[in-house]
XYZ file of N, CA and C in Angstrom:
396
model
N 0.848 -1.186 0.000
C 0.000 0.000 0.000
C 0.885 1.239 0.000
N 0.641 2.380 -0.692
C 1.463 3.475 -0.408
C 0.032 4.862 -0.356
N 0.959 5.863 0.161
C 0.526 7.048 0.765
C 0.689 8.273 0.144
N -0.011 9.352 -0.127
C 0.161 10.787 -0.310
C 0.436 11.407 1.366
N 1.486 12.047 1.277
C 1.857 12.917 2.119
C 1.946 14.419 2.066
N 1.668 15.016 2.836
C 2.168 16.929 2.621
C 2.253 17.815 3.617
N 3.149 18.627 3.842
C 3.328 19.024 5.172
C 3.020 20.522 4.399
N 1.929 21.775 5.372
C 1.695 22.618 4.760
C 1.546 23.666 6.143
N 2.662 24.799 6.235
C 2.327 25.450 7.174
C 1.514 26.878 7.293
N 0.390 27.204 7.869
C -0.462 27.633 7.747
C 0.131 28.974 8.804
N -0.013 30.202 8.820
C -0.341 31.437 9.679
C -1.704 31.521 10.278
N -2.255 30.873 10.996
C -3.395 31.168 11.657
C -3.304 29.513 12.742
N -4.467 30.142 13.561
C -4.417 29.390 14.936
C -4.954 27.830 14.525
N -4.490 26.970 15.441
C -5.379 25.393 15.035
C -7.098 25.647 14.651
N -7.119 26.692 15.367
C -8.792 25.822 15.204
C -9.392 26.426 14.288
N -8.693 27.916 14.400
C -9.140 28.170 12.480
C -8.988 27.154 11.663
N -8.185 26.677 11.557
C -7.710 25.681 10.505
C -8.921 24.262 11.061
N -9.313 24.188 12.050
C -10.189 22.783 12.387
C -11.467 23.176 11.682
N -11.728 24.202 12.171
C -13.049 24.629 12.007
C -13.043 24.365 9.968
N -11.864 24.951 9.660
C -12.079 24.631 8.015
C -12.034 23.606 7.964
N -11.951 22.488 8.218
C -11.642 21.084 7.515
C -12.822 20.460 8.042
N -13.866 20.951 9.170
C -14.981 20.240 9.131
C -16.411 20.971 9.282
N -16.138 22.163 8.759
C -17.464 23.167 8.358
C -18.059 22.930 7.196
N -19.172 22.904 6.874
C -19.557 23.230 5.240
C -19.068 24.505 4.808
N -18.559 25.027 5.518
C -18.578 26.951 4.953
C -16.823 26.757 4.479
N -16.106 25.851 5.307
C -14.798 25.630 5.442
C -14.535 25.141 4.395
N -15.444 24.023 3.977
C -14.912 22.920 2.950
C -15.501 22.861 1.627
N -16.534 24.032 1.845
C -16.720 24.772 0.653
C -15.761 25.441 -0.172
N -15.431 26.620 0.781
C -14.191 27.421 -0.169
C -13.136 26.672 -0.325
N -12.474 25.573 0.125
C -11.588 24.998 -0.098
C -11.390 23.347 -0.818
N -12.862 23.135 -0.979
C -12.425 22.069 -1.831
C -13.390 22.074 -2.667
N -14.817 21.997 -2.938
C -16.076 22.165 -3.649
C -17.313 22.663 -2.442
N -17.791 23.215 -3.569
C -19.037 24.067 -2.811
C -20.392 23.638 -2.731
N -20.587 22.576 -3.766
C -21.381 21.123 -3.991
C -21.057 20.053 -2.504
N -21.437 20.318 -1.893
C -21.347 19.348 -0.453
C -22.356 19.368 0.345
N -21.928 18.124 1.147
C -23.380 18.137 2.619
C -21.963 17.335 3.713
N -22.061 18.084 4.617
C -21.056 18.367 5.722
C -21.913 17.789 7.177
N -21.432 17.035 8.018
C -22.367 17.252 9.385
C -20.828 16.857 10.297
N -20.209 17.935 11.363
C -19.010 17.363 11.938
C -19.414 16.986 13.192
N -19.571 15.423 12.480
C -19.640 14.352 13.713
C -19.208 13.013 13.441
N -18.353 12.063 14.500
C -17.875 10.979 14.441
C -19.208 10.298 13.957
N -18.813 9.094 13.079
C -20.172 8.328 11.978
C -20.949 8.825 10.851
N -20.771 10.679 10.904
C -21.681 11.155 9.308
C -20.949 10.800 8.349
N -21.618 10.745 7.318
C -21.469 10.168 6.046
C -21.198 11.803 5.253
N -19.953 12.129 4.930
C -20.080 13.827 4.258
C -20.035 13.366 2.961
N -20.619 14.112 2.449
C -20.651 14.243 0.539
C -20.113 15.144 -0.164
N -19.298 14.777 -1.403
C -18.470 15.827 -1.839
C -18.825 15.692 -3.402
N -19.678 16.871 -3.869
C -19.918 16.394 -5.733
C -18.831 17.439 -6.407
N -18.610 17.085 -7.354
C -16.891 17.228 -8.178
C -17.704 17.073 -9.678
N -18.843 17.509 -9.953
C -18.825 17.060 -11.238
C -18.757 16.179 -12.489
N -17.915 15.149 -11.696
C -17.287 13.490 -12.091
C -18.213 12.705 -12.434
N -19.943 12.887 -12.279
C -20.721 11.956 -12.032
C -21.266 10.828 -11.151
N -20.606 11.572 -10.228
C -20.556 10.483 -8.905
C -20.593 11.398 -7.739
N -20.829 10.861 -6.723
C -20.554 11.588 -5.366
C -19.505 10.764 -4.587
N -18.469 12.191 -3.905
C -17.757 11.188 -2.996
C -18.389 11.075 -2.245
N -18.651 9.984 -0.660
C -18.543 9.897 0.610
C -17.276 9.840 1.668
N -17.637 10.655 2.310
C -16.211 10.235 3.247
C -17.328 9.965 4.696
N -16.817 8.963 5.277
C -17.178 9.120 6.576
C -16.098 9.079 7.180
N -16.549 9.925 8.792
C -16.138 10.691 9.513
C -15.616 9.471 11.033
N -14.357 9.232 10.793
C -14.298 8.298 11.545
C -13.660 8.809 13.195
N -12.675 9.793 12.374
C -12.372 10.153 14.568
C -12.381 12.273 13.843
N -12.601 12.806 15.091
C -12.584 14.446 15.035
C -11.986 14.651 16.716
N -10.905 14.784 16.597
C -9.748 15.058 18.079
C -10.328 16.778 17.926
N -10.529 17.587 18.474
C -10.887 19.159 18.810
C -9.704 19.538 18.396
N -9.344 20.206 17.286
C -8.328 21.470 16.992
C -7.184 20.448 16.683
N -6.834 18.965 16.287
C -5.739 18.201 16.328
C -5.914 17.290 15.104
N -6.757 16.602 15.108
C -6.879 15.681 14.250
C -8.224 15.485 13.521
N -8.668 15.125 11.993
C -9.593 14.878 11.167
C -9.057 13.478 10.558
N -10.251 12.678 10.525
C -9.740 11.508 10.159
C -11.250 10.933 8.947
N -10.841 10.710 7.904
C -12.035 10.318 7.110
C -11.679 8.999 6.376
N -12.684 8.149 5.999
C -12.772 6.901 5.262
C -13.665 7.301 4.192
N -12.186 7.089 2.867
C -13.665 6.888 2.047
C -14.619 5.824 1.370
N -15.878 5.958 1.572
C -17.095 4.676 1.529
C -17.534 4.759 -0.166
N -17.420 5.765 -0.446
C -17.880 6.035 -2.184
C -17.710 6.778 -2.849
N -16.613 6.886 -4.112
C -16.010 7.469 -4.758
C -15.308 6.867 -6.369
N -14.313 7.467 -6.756
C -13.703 6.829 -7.744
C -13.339 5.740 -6.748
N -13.382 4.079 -8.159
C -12.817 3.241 -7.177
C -11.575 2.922 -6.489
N -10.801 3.487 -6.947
C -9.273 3.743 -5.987
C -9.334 4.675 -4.879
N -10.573 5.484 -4.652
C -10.121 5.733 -3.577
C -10.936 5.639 -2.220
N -12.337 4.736 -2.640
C -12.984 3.649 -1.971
C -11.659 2.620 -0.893
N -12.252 2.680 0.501
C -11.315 2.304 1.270
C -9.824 3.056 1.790
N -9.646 3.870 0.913
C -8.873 4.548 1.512
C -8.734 5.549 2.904
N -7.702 6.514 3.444
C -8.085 6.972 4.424
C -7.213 8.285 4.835
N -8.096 9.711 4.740
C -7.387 10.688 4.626
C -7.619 11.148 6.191
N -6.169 11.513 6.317
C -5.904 11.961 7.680
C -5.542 13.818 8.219
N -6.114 14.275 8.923
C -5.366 15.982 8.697
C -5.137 15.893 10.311
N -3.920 16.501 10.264
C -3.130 16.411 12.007
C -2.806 18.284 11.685
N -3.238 18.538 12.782
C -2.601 20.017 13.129
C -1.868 19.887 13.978
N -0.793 20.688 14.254
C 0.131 20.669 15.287
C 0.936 22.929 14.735
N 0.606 23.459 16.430
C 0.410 24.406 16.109
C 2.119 24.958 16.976
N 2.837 26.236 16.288
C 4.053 26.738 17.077
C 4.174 28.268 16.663
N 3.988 28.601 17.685
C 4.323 30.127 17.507
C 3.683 30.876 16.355
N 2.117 30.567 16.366
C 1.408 31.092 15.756
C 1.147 30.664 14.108
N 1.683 29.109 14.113
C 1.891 28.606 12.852
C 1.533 27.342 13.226
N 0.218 26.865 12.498
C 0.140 26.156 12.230
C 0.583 24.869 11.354
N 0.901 23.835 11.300
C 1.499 23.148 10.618
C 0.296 21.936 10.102
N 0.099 21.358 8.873
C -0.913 20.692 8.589
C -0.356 19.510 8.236
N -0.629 18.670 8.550
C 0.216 17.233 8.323
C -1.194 16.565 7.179
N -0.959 16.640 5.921
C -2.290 15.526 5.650
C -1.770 14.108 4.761
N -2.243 12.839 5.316
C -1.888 12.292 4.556
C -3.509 11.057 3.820
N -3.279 10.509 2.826
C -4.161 9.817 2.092
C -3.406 8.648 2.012
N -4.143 7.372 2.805
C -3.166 6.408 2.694
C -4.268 5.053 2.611
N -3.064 3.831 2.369
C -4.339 2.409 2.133
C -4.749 2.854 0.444
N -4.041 3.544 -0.239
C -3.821 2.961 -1.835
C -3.567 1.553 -2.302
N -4.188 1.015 -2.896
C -3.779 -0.122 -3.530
C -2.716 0.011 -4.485
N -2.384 0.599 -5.074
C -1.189 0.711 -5.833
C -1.175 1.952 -6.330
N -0.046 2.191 -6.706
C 0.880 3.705 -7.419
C 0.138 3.627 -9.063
N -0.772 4.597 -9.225
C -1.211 4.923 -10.775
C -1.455 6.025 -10.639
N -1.712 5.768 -12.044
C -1.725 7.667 -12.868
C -2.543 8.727 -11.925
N -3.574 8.172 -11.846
C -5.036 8.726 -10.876
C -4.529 8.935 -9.396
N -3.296 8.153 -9.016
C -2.582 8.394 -7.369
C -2.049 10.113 -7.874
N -1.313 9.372 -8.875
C -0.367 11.274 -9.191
C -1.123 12.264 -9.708
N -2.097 12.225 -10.173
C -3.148 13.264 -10.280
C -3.408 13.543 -8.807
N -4.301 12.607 -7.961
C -4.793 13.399 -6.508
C -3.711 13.626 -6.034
N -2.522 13.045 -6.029
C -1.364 13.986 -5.066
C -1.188 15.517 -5.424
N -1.242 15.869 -6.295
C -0.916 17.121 -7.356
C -2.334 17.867 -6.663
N -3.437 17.444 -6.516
C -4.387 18.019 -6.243
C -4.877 18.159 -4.286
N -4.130 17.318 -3.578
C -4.248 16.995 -2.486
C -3.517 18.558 -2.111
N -2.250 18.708 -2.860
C -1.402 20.014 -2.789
C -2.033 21.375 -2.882
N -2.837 21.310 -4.073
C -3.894 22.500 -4.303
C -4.855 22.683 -3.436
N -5.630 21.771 -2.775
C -6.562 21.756 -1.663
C -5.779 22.450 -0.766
N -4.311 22.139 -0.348
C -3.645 22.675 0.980
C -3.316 23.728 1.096
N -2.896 24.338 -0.622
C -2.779 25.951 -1.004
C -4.318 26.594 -0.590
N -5.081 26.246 -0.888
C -6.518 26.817 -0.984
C -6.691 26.663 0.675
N -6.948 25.751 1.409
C -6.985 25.810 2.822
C -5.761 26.952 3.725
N -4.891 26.984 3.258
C -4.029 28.278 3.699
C -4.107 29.503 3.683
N -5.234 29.886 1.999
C -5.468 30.995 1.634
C -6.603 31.400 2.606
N -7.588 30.357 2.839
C -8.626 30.675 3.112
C -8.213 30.828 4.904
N -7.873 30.045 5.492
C -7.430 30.716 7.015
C -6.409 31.738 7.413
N -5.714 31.694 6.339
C -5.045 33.065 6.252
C -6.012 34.613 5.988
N -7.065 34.345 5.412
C -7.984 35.074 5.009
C -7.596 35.924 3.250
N -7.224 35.236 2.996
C -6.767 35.708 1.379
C -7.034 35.597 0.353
């Protein structure tokens, strides 16, 4: 199995940054605006992309201001079963975003596309708690 990794350090406090990764208002501006959001351990969140499909992620652990942890239940099929992780860890007014996407079945084209795009999500989540 291999992993997308990215370390992305953010200027604003953890929970700005929490509050984006499990708001609809959060995960709107930063990833699609086509969603249904509920931040709670067991919801089922929905993410439409246009693709013809809907993702699901469910919501497997939410640590307060530290950790987001999602499974995804329905999506493209590579990334069914997989499991995206976001760790904050905050220093001197800098946030640091640890995210990783891991439990790939194998390295393909469609891995190096979402890595490339996992990156753009993290630019866009920076802009947006930065307020920019």
């Amino acid at each position: 199995m291999t992993s997308i990794e990215h370390l992305n350090p953010i200027k604003a406090p953890k929970e700005i940054v929490y509050q984006a990764l499990i708001s609809q208002e959060g995960l709107g501006k930063v990833w699609t605006p086509k969603l249904s959001v509920r931040p709670e351990v067991g919801a089922i969140n929905e993410f439409d992309f246009d693709e013809g499909y809907i993702t699901k992620m469910k919501v497997l652990e939410l640590s307060e201001n530290e950790r987001v942890l999602w499974e995804c239940v329905d999506s493209d099929e590579e990334w069914i079963g997989t499991k995206i992780s976001f760790e904050l860890i905050e220093k001197d007014g800098i946030t640091d975003v640890v995210l990783k996407h891991y439990d790939w079945r194998e390295l393909t084209d469609f891995y190096r596309f979402c890595n490339y795009h996992w990156a753009m999500f993290l630019k866009r989540l920076k802009d947006y708690c930065e307020g920019k």
